[in-house]
Coordinates of C-alpha atoms in Angstrom, one line a residue:
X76 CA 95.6 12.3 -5.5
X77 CA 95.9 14.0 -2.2
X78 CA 93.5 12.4 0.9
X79 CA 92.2 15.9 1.5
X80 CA 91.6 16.4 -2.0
X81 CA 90.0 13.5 -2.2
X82 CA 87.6 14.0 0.7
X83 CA 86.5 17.6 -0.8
X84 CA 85.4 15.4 -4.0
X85 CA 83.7 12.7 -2.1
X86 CA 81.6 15.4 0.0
X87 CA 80.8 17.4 -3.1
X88 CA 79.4 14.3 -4.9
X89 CA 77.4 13.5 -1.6
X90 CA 76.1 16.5 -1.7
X91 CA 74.8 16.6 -5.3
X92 CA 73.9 13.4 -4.6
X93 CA 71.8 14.3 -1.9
X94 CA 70.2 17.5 -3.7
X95 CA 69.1 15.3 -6.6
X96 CA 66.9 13.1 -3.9
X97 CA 65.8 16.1 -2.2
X98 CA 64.9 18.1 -5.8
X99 CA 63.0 15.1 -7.1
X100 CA 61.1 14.3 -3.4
X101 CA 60.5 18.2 -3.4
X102 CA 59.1 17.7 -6.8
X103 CA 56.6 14.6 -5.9
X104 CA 55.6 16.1 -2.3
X105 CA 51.8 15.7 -1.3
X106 CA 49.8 18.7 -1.1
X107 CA 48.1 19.0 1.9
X108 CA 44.6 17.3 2.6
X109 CA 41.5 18.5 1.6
X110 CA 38.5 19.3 3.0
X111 CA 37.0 16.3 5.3
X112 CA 33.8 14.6 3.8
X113 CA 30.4 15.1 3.2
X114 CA 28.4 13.5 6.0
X115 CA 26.1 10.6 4.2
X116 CA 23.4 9.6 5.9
X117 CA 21.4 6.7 4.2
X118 CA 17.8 6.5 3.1
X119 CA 16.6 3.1 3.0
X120 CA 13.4 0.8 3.3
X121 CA 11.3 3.2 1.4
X122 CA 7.9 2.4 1.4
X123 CA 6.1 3.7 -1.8
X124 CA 2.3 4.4 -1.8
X125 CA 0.5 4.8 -5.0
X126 CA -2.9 6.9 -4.7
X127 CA -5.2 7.1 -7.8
X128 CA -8.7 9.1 -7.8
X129 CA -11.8 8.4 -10.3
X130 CA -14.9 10.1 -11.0
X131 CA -17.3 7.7 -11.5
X132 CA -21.1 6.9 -13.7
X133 CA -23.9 7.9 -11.1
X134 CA -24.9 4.6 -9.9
X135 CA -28.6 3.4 -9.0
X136 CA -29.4 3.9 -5.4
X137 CA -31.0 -0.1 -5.3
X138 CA -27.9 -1.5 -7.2
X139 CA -27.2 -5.1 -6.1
X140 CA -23.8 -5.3 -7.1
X141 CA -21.0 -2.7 -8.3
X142 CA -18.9 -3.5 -11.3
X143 CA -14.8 -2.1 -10.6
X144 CA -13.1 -1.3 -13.8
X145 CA -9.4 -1.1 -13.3
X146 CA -5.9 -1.6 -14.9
X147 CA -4.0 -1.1 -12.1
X148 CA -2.3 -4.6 -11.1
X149 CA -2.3 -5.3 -7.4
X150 CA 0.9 -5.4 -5.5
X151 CA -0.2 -7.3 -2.2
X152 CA -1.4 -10.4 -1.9
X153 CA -4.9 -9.0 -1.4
X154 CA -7.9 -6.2 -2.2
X155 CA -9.7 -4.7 0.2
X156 CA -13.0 -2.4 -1.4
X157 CA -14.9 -0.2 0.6
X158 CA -18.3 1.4 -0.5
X159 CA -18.8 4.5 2.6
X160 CA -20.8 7.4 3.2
X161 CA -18.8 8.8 6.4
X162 CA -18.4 5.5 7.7
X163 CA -17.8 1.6 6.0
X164 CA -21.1 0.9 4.4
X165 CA -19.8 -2.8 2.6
X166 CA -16.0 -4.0 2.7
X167 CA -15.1 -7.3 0.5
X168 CA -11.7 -8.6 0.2
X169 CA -10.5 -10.0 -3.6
X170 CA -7.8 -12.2 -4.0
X171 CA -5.2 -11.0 -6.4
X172 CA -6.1 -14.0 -8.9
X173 CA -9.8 -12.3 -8.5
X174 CA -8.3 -9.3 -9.6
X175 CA -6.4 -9.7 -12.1
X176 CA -8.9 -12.6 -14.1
X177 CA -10.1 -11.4 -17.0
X178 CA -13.2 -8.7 -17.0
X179 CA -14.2 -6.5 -14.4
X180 CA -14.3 -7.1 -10.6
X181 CA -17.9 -7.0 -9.0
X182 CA -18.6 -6.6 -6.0
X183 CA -22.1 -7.4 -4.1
X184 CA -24.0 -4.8 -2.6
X185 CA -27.1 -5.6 0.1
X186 CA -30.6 -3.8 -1.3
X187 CA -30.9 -0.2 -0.1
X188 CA -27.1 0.0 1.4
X189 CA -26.9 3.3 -0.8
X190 CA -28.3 6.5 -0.1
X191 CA -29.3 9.3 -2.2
X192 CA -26.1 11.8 -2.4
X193 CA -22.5 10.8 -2.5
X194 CA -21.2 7.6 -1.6
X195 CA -17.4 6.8 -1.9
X196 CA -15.7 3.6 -3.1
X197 CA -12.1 2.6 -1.8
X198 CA -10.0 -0.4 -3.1
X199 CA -6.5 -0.4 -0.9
X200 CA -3.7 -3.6 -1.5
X201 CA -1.5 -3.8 0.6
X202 CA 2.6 -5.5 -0.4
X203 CA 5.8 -5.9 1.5
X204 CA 7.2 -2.5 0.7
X205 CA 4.3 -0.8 -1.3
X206 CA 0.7 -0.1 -1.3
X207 CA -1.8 1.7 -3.5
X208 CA -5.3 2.9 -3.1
X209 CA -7.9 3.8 -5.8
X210 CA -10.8 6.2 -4.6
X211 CA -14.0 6.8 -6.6
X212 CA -17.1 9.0 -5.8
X213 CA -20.3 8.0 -6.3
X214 CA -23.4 9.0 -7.2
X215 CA -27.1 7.8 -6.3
X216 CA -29.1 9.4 -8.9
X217 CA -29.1 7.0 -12.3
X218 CA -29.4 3.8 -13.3
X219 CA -26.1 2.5 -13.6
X220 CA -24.1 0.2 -11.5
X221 CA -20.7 0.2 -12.4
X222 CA -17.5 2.9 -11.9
X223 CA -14.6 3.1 -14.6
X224 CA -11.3 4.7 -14.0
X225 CA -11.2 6.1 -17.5
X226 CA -10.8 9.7 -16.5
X227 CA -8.0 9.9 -14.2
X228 CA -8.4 13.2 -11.8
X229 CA -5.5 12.6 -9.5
X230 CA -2.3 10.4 -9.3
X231 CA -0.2 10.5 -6.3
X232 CA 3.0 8.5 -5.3
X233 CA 3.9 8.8 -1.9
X234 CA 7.5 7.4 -1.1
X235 CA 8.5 7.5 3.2
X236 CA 12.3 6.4 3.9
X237 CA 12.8 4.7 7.3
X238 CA 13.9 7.3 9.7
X239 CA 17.0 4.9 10.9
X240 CA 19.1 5.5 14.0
X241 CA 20.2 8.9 14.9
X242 CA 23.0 10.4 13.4
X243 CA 25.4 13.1 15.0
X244 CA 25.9 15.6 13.0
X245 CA 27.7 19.2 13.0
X246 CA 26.9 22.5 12.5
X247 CA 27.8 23.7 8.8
X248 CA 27.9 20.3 7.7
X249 CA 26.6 19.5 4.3
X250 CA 24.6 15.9 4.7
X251 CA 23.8 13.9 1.7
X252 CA 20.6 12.0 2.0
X253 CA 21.4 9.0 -0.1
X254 CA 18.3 7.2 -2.3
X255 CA 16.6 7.5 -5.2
X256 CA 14.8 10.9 -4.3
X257 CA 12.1 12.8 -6.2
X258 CA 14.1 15.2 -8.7
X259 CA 12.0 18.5 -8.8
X260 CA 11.5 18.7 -12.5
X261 CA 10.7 22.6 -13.4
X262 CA 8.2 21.4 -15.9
X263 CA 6.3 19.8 -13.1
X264 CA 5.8 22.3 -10.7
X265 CA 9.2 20.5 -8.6
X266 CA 9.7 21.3 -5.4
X267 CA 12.6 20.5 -2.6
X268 CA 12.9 21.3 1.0
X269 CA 14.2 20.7 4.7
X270 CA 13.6 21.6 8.0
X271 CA 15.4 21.3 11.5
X272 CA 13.2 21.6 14.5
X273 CA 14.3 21.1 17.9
X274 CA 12.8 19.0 21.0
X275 CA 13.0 22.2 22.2
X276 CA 9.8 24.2 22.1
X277 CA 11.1 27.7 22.6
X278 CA 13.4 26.9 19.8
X279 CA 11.5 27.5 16.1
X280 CA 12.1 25.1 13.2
X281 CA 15.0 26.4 10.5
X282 CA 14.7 26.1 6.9
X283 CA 17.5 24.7 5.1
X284 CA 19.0 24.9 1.6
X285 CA 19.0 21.7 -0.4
X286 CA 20.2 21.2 -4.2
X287 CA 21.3 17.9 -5.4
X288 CA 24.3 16.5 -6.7
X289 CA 26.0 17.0 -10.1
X290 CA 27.3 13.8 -9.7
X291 CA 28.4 10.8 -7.8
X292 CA 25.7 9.3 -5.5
X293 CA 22.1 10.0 -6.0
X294 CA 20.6 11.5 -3.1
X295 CA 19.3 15.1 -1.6
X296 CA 21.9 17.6 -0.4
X297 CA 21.1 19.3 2.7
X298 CA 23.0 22.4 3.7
X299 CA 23.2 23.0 7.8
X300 CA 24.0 26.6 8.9
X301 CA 27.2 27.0 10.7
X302 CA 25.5 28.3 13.9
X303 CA 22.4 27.4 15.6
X304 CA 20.9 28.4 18.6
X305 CA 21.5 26.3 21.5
X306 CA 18.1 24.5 21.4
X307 CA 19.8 22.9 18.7
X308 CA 23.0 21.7 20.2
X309 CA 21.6 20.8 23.8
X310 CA 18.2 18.8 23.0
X311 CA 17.7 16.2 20.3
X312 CA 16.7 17.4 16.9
X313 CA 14.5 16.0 14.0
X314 CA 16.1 16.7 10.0
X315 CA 13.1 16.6 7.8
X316 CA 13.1 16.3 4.1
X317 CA 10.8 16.4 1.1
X318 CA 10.8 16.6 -2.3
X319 CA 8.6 15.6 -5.5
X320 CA 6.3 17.2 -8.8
X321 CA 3.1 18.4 -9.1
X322 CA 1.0 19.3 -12.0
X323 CA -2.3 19.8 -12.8
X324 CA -2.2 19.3 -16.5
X325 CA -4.5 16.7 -17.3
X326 CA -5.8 16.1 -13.9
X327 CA -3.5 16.0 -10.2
X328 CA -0.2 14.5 -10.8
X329 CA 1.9 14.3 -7.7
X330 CA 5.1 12.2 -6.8
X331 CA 7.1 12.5 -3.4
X332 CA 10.0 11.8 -1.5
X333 CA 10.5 12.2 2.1
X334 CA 12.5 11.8 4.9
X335 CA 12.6 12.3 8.6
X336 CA 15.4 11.3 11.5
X337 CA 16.6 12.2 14.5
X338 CA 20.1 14.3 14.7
X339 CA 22.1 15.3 17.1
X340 CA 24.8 18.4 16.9
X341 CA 27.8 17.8 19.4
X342 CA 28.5 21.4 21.1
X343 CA 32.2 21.3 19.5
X344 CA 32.7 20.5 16.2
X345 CA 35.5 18.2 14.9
X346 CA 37.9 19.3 13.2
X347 CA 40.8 17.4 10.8
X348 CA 44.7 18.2 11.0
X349 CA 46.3 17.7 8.3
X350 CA 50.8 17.9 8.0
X351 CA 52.7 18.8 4.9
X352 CA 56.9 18.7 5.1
X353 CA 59.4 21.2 2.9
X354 CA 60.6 17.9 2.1
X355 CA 61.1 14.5 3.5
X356 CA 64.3 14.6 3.2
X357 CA 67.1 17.1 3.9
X358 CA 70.7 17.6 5.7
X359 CA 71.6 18.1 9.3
X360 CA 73.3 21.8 8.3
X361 CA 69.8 23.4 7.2
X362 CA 65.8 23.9 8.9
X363 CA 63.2 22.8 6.9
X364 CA 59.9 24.1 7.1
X365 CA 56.7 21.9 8.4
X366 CA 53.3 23.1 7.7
X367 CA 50.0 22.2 9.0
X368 CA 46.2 22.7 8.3
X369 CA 43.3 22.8 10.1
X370 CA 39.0 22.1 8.7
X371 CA 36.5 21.8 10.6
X372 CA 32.6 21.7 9.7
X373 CA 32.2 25.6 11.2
X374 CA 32.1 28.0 8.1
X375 CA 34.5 30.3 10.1
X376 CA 38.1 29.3 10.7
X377 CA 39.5 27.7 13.8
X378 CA 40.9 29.7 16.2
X379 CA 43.7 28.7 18.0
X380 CA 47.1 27.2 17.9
X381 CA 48.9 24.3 16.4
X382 CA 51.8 22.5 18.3
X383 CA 54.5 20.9 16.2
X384 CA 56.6 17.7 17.1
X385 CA 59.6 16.2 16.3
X386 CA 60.0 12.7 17.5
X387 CA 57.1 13.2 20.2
X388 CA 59.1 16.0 21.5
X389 CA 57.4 19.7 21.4
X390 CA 59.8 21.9 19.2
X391 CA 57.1 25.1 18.3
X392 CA 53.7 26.0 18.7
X393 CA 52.4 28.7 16.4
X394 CA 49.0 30.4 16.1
X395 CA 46.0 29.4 13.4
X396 CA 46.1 31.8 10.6
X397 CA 42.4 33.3 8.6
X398 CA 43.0 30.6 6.6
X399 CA 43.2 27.8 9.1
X400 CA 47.3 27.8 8.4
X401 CA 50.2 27.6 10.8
X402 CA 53.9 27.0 9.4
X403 CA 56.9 26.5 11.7
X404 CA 60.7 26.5 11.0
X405 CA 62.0 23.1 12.4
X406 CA 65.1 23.0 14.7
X407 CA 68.7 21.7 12.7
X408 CA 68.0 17.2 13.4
X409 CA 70.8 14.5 13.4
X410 CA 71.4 12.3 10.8
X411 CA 68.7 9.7 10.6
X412 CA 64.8 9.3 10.7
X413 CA 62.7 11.6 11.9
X414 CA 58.8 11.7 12.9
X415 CA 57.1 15.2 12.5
X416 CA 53.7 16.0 13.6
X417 CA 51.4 18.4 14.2
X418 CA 48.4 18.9 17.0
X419 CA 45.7 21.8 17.4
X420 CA 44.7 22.3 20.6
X421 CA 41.0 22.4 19.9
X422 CA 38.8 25.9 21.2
X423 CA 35.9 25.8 22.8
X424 CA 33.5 26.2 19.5
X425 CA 36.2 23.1 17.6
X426 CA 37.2 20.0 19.0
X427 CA 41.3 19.1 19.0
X428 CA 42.6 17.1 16.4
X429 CA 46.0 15.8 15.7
X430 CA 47.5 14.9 11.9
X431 CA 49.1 11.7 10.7
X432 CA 53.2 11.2 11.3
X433 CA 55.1 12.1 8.4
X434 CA 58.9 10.7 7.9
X435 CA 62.0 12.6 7.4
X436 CA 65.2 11.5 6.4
X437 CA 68.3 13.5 7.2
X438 CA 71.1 12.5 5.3
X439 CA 74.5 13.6 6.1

């Protein structure tokens, strides 16, 4: 067989050889990026108070002592019951083993410490992480001495989530309050809320949107808008959030979550690059194409323009499309390993940003 001959098969081989590879990389390419994360922002050391109200038998205005019916078990270490009329009247502390004995608590009361009219009887234990008070009215007409908390007339469950550090935070950013938050159930009147209010004074507080997730981590979604006003971005801000039930059905049921921290918007947001090739791998005799991405938290796109490089050395720079798109024709490379990235330049309303390095191969 001639040399030449011979060389024209060898080269054609090579290059199916070579168009195999580059089908099957073409094939198993990465799309580019998506969109960065939602910023999480955790809700913890709750502290849960539980607030029950009781009517109450009239009791006699000379009673010596006041017999406490109650089932609710004591989460501190101690009970504190207060008998007032405006102010403390007679405060006695039980022990939770006084508490919880069997029968009814009673609780001393000096001759004549009553008055004619309404008197009101408070029993508050306070835990590590929770506390609950039971509040009763009473009466000074009658001849009984005791209260029962038979007929419940209001329930309320308070829970308050440490406010934590403060957290920087852009505008059009979706936060995620992570915890085990109040759904608003329909049926029970729910309800689900958040404000932002500035240090500022001249600046008022905005109302935000807030759903929760359909899945994944349990926690409130807050929506931020993608502008504000500059109170917003200059001074300190406070996030606020609350939701929870209510229902009157059968006496006042309520249960709610809340949550309030400090945030701070940056005056640029960030914004990701992100660098997808034609290929990774091609031939010196043709130009692949490179193309690059740009998100940022803002709702519109970034403006601006993206610079591409080969090997640290500038080879285009092309403008941001609508759609946060640039793509650039690279120049014919040598035979060997390449490094391709892409930077945007950053705006005055979006910070710069530059993507990771992606590999190509040239082959022959």
């Amino acid at each position: 067989m001639p040399p030449m001959a011979h060389n024209r098969r060898t080269l054609a081989r090579a290059t199916i050889a070579v168009g195999a590879v580059i089908s099957l990389v073409a094939a198993a390419s990465p799309a580019i990026a998506a969109e960065p994360p939602t910023i999480v922002i955790p809700t913890v050391n709750g502290r849960t108070s539980h607030y029950w109200s009781h009517p109450s038998d009239a009791i006699y205005s000379s009673a010596t002592s006041l017999i406490i019916h109650s089932y609710v078990p004591a989460e501190g270490e101690t009970v504190d019951c207060t008998v007032s009329l405006g102010v403390p009247l007679v405060t006695e502390t039980f022990t939770v083993e006084e508490w919880d004995a069997p029968g009814p608590v009673e609780m001393a009361i000096p001759d004549g410490a009553l008055s004619n009219g309404v008197n009101a009887l408070t029993c508050t234990s306070v835990g590590a992480d929770k506390y609950w008070i039971i509040s009763w009215s009473l009466g000074t007409s009658g001849t009984t001495n005791y209260v029962t908390q038979d007929d419940l007339t209001a329930y309320v469950v308070d829970t308050t989530f440490d406010p934590g550090p403060s957290h920087v935070i852009s505008p059009g950013a979706t936060v995620l309050l992570e915890g085990p938050w109040e759904h608003p159930d329909p049926e029970l009147n729910g309800y689900a809320s958040a404000t932002l209010t500035s240090s500022d004074p001249r600046v008022a507080p905005i109302d935000l949107p807030v759903t929760f997730p359909e899945s994944g981590p349990r926690g409130l979604l807050v929506q931020v808008p993608p502008s504000l006003p500059a109170g917003f971005t200059d001074a300190p801000a406070t996030l606020s959030a609350l939701s929870g039930t209510s229902t009157e059905a059968g006496g006042i049921f309520n249960r709610t979550t809340g949550w309030s921290g400090p945030v701070a918007f940056e005056a640029a947001a960030r914004s990701s690059t992100f660098l997808a090739l034609e290929r990774s791998v091609g031939t010196s005799r043709e130009r692949l194409t490179a193309s690059a991405r740009v998100t940022t938290a803002l709702a519109a796109s970034a403006a601006g323009t993206i610079d591409f490089y080969v090997d640290s050395k500038l080879v285009g720079s092309v403008a941001v499309g609508a759609d946060g798109r640039a793509s650039l024709l690279l120049p014919k490379l040598l035979r060997g390993k390449h490094s391709v990235m892409a930077t945007f330049r950053g705006s005055e309303a979006v910070k710069s940003s530059s993507s990771a390095t992606s590999l190509l191969r040239i082959l022959i």
